[in-house]
Every structure is written in structure tokens, then in C-alpha cells.
Amino acid sequence: MAGHLIRRLNQISTHTFAQHMQKSGFELTPVQFAALDAIAASPGIDQAGVANKIAYDRATIGGVIDRLEQKGYVTRSISKQDRRAREVRLSEKGSSVLEEILPIVTALQNDILSKLDEDERSEFLRLAKKAVY
């Protein structure tokens, strides 16, 4: 069944990500990495925007941002346009960490799909994108 295989591949992906982060000395989850990447791409984005960009639950994105802020990777400020919204930006430390882990995350992608050859990986990604978007 497709659902079971997708769930299993997610487990493999999460486990592989955790192993590489731990080996590299970082305590970062895939969701935290995705949030950092989204914030880097859109400095000043609000928390709801981060949740939207990474397809994550708006109700729990605050906790993800809290943990990133506690690690010193992001800063939050009240939006000048909407005082109810909190804008998020990478701190200097967050920018440095993201720059350091991007090559690690790029390299681990092959480990996630290690049983596929290069052509199969390309085809898998093409089909996965089609299913998701």
C-alpha cells in the first residue's frame, strides 16, 4: 500500500537526518531545518508564513520557533504591519549554522534513497513532486 511505503520512507528519512545531524554535532530535527531554510529564504516572514511554507501545523509551529529561538538560531519581533503577528529572522548564529549544515543535508539525500540508482532517484523525485503538488 502506498500509505505504508510513504510512512516507512518518512521513517528512513527522519532517522537518516537525525544520524547525520548527531554525527555532525547538531541537535536539529527535519522540521527545525525546514523552518530555518524557510526563514532564510524569506527574512521577516511571520510564524504562520513559516508553517505555510513548510506544510506544517500552524498550531504547533510556535513550539518549533521557540526551540530555534532558545538555541539562538532565530529572533522574533512584533510586526509593524500587524501587531498580532511575530516576524522571524535568522540570527547571525542561525545563518552560520544553516550555512554549515546545508551541505550535510544535501549529501544525506542520497543516503535516504540509497537503494535507487541515479536515474531511479530522478524518476522517484519527479513522481513524488507530481503526487504532492
CSV table of C-alpha atoms in Angstrom, one decimal:
chain,number,residue,atom,x,y,z
A,1,MET,CA,0.0,0.0,0.0
A,2,ALA,CA,1.2,3.5,-0.9
A,3,GLY,CA,0.5,4.9,2.5
A,4,HIS,CA,2.6,2.3,4.3
A,5,LEU,CA,5.5,2.8,1.9
A,6,ILE,CA,5.3,6.6,2.3
A,7,ARG,CA,5.2,6.3,6.1
A,8,ARG,CA,8.2,3.9,6.0
A,9,LEU,CA,10.2,6.2,3.7
A,10,ASN,CA,9.5,9.0,6.1
A,11,GLN,CA,10.9,7.0,9.0
A,12,ILE,CA,14.0,6.2,7.0
A,13,SER,CA,14.3,9.9,6.0
A,14,THR,CA,13.9,11.1,9.6
A,15,HIS,CA,16.3,8.5,11.0
A,16,THR,CA,19.0,9.3,8.4
A,17,PHE,CA,18.6,13.0,9.0
A,18,ALA,CA,19.0,12.5,12.8
A,19,GLN,CA,22.1,10.3,12.4
A,20,HIS,CA,23.8,12.8,10.1
A,21,MET,CA,22.9,15.8,12.4
A,22,GLN,CA,24.1,13.9,15.5
A,23,LYS,CA,27.3,12.8,13.8
A,24,SER,CA,27.9,16.5,12.8
A,25,GLY,CA,27.3,17.7,16.4
A,26,PHE,CA,23.9,19.4,15.7
A,27,GLU,CA,20.7,18.9,17.6
A,28,LEU,CA,18.2,19.8,14.8
A,29,THR,CA,15.1,18.0,13.6
A,30,PRO,CA,14.0,17.9,10.0
A,31,VAL,CA,11.1,20.3,10.8
A,32,GLN,CA,13.5,22.7,12.5
A,33,PHE,CA,15.8,22.6,9.5
A,34,ALA,CA,12.9,23.2,7.1
A,35,ALA,CA,11.8,26.2,9.3
A,36,LEU,CA,15.4,27.6,9.2
A,37,ASP,CA,15.6,27.2,5.5
A,38,ALA,CA,12.2,28.9,5.0
A,39,ILE,CA,13.1,31.8,7.3
A,40,ALA,CA,16.4,32.2,5.4
A,41,ALA,CA,14.6,32.4,2.1
A,42,SER,CA,12.1,35.0,3.5
A,43,PRO,CA,13.6,37.1,6.3
A,44,GLY,CA,10.8,38.8,8.3
A,45,ILE,CA,8.3,36.1,7.5
A,46,ASP,CA,5.7,35.6,10.2
A,47,GLN,CA,5.2,32.3,12.0
A,48,ALA,CA,2.1,31.4,10.1
A,49,GLY,CA,4.0,32.0,6.9
A,50,VAL,CA,6.7,29.6,8.0
A,51,ALA,CA,4.1,27.0,8.8
A,52,ASN,CA,2.6,27.5,5.4
A,53,LYS,CA,5.9,27.3,3.5
A,54,ILE,CA,6.9,24.0,5.2
A,55,ALA,CA,3.4,22.5,5.2
A,56,TYR,CA,3.4,22.3,9.0
A,57,ASP,CA,0.6,22.7,11.5
A,58,ARG,CA,0.1,26.4,12.4
A,59,ALA,CA,-0.9,25.4,15.9
A,60,THR,CA,2.5,23.9,16.7
A,61,ILE,CA,4.9,26.0,14.6
A,62,GLY,CA,5.3,28.3,17.6
A,63,GLY,CA,7.0,25.4,19.6
A,64,VAL,CA,9.3,24.8,16.7
A,65,ILE,CA,10.2,28.6,16.5
A,66,ASP,CA,10.5,28.6,20.4
A,67,ARG,CA,13.2,25.9,20.2
A,68,LEU,CA,15.1,27.6,17.4
A,69,GLU,CA,15.0,30.8,19.4
A,70,GLN,CA,16.3,29.0,22.6
A,71,LYS,CA,19.2,27.7,20.5
A,72,GLY,CA,19.9,31.2,19.4
A,73,TYR,CA,19.2,30.5,15.7
A,74,VAL,CA,16.3,32.9,15.2
A,75,THR,CA,15.0,36.2,16.6
A,76,ARG,CA,11.3,37.2,16.8
A,77,SER,CA,9.8,40.7,16.8
A,78,ILE,CA,6.4,42.1,16.6
A,79,SER,CA,5.3,43.0,13.1
A,80,LYS,CA,5.0,46.7,12.4
A,81,GLN,CA,2.1,46.0,9.9
A,82,ASP,CA,0.2,43.6,12.2
A,83,ARG,CA,0.9,43.8,15.9
A,84,ARG,CA,-0.6,40.3,16.4
A,85,ALA,CA,2.0,38.8,14.1
A,86,ARG,CA,5.6,37.9,15.0
A,87,GLU,CA,8.2,38.3,12.4
A,88,VAL,CA,11.1,35.7,12.4
A,89,ARG,CA,14.6,36.2,11.2
A,90,LEU,CA,17.8,34.1,11.3
A,91,SER,CA,20.3,35.3,13.9
A,92,GLU,CA,24.0,35.5,13.0
A,93,LYS,CA,24.4,32.1,14.7
A,94,GLY,CA,21.4,30.7,12.8
A,95,SER,CA,22.8,31.9,9.4
A,96,SER,CA,26.2,30.3,10.3
A,97,VAL,CA,24.6,27.0,11.4
A,98,LEU,CA,22.4,26.9,8.2
A,99,GLU,CA,25.4,27.5,6.0
A,100,GLU,CA,27.3,24.7,7.8
A,101,ILE,CA,24.5,22.1,7.6
A,102,LEU,CA,23.2,22.7,4.1
A,103,PRO,CA,26.0,20.6,2.5
A,104,ILE,CA,25.3,17.9,5.1
A,105,VAL,CA,21.6,17.9,4.3
A,106,THR,CA,22.3,17.9,0.6
A,107,ALA,CA,24.6,14.9,0.9
A,108,LEU,CA,22.3,12.8,3.1
A,109,GLN,CA,19.6,12.9,0.4
A,110,ASN,CA,21.4,10.2,-1.5
A,111,ASP,CA,21.5,8.1,1.7
A,112,ILE,CA,17.7,8.3,2.0
A,113,LEU,CA,17.3,6.8,-1.4
A,114,SER,CA,20.5,4.7,-1.3
A,115,LYS,CA,18.8,1.6,-2.9
A,116,LEU,CA,18.0,3.6,-6.0
A,117,ASP,CA,20.4,4.4,-8.8
A,118,GLU,CA,20.7,7.9,-10.1
A,119,ASP,CA,18.1,7.5,-12.8
A,120,GLU,CA,15.7,5.9,-10.3
A,121,ARG,CA,16.2,8.7,-7.8
A,122,SER,CA,15.4,11.3,-10.5
A,123,GLU,CA,12.3,9.4,-11.5
A,124,PHE,CA,11.2,9.0,-7.9
A,125,LEU,CA,11.6,12.7,-7.2
A,126,ARG,CA,9.7,13.6,-10.4
A,127,LEU,CA,6.8,11.3,-9.3
A,128,ALA,CA,6.8,12.4,-5.7
A,129,LYS,CA,6.6,16.0,-6.7
A,130,LYS,CA,3.7,15.2,-9.0
A,131,ALA,CA,1.9,13.4,-6.2
A,132,VAL,CA,2.5,16.2,-3.7
A,133,TYR,CA,1.9,19.3,-6.0
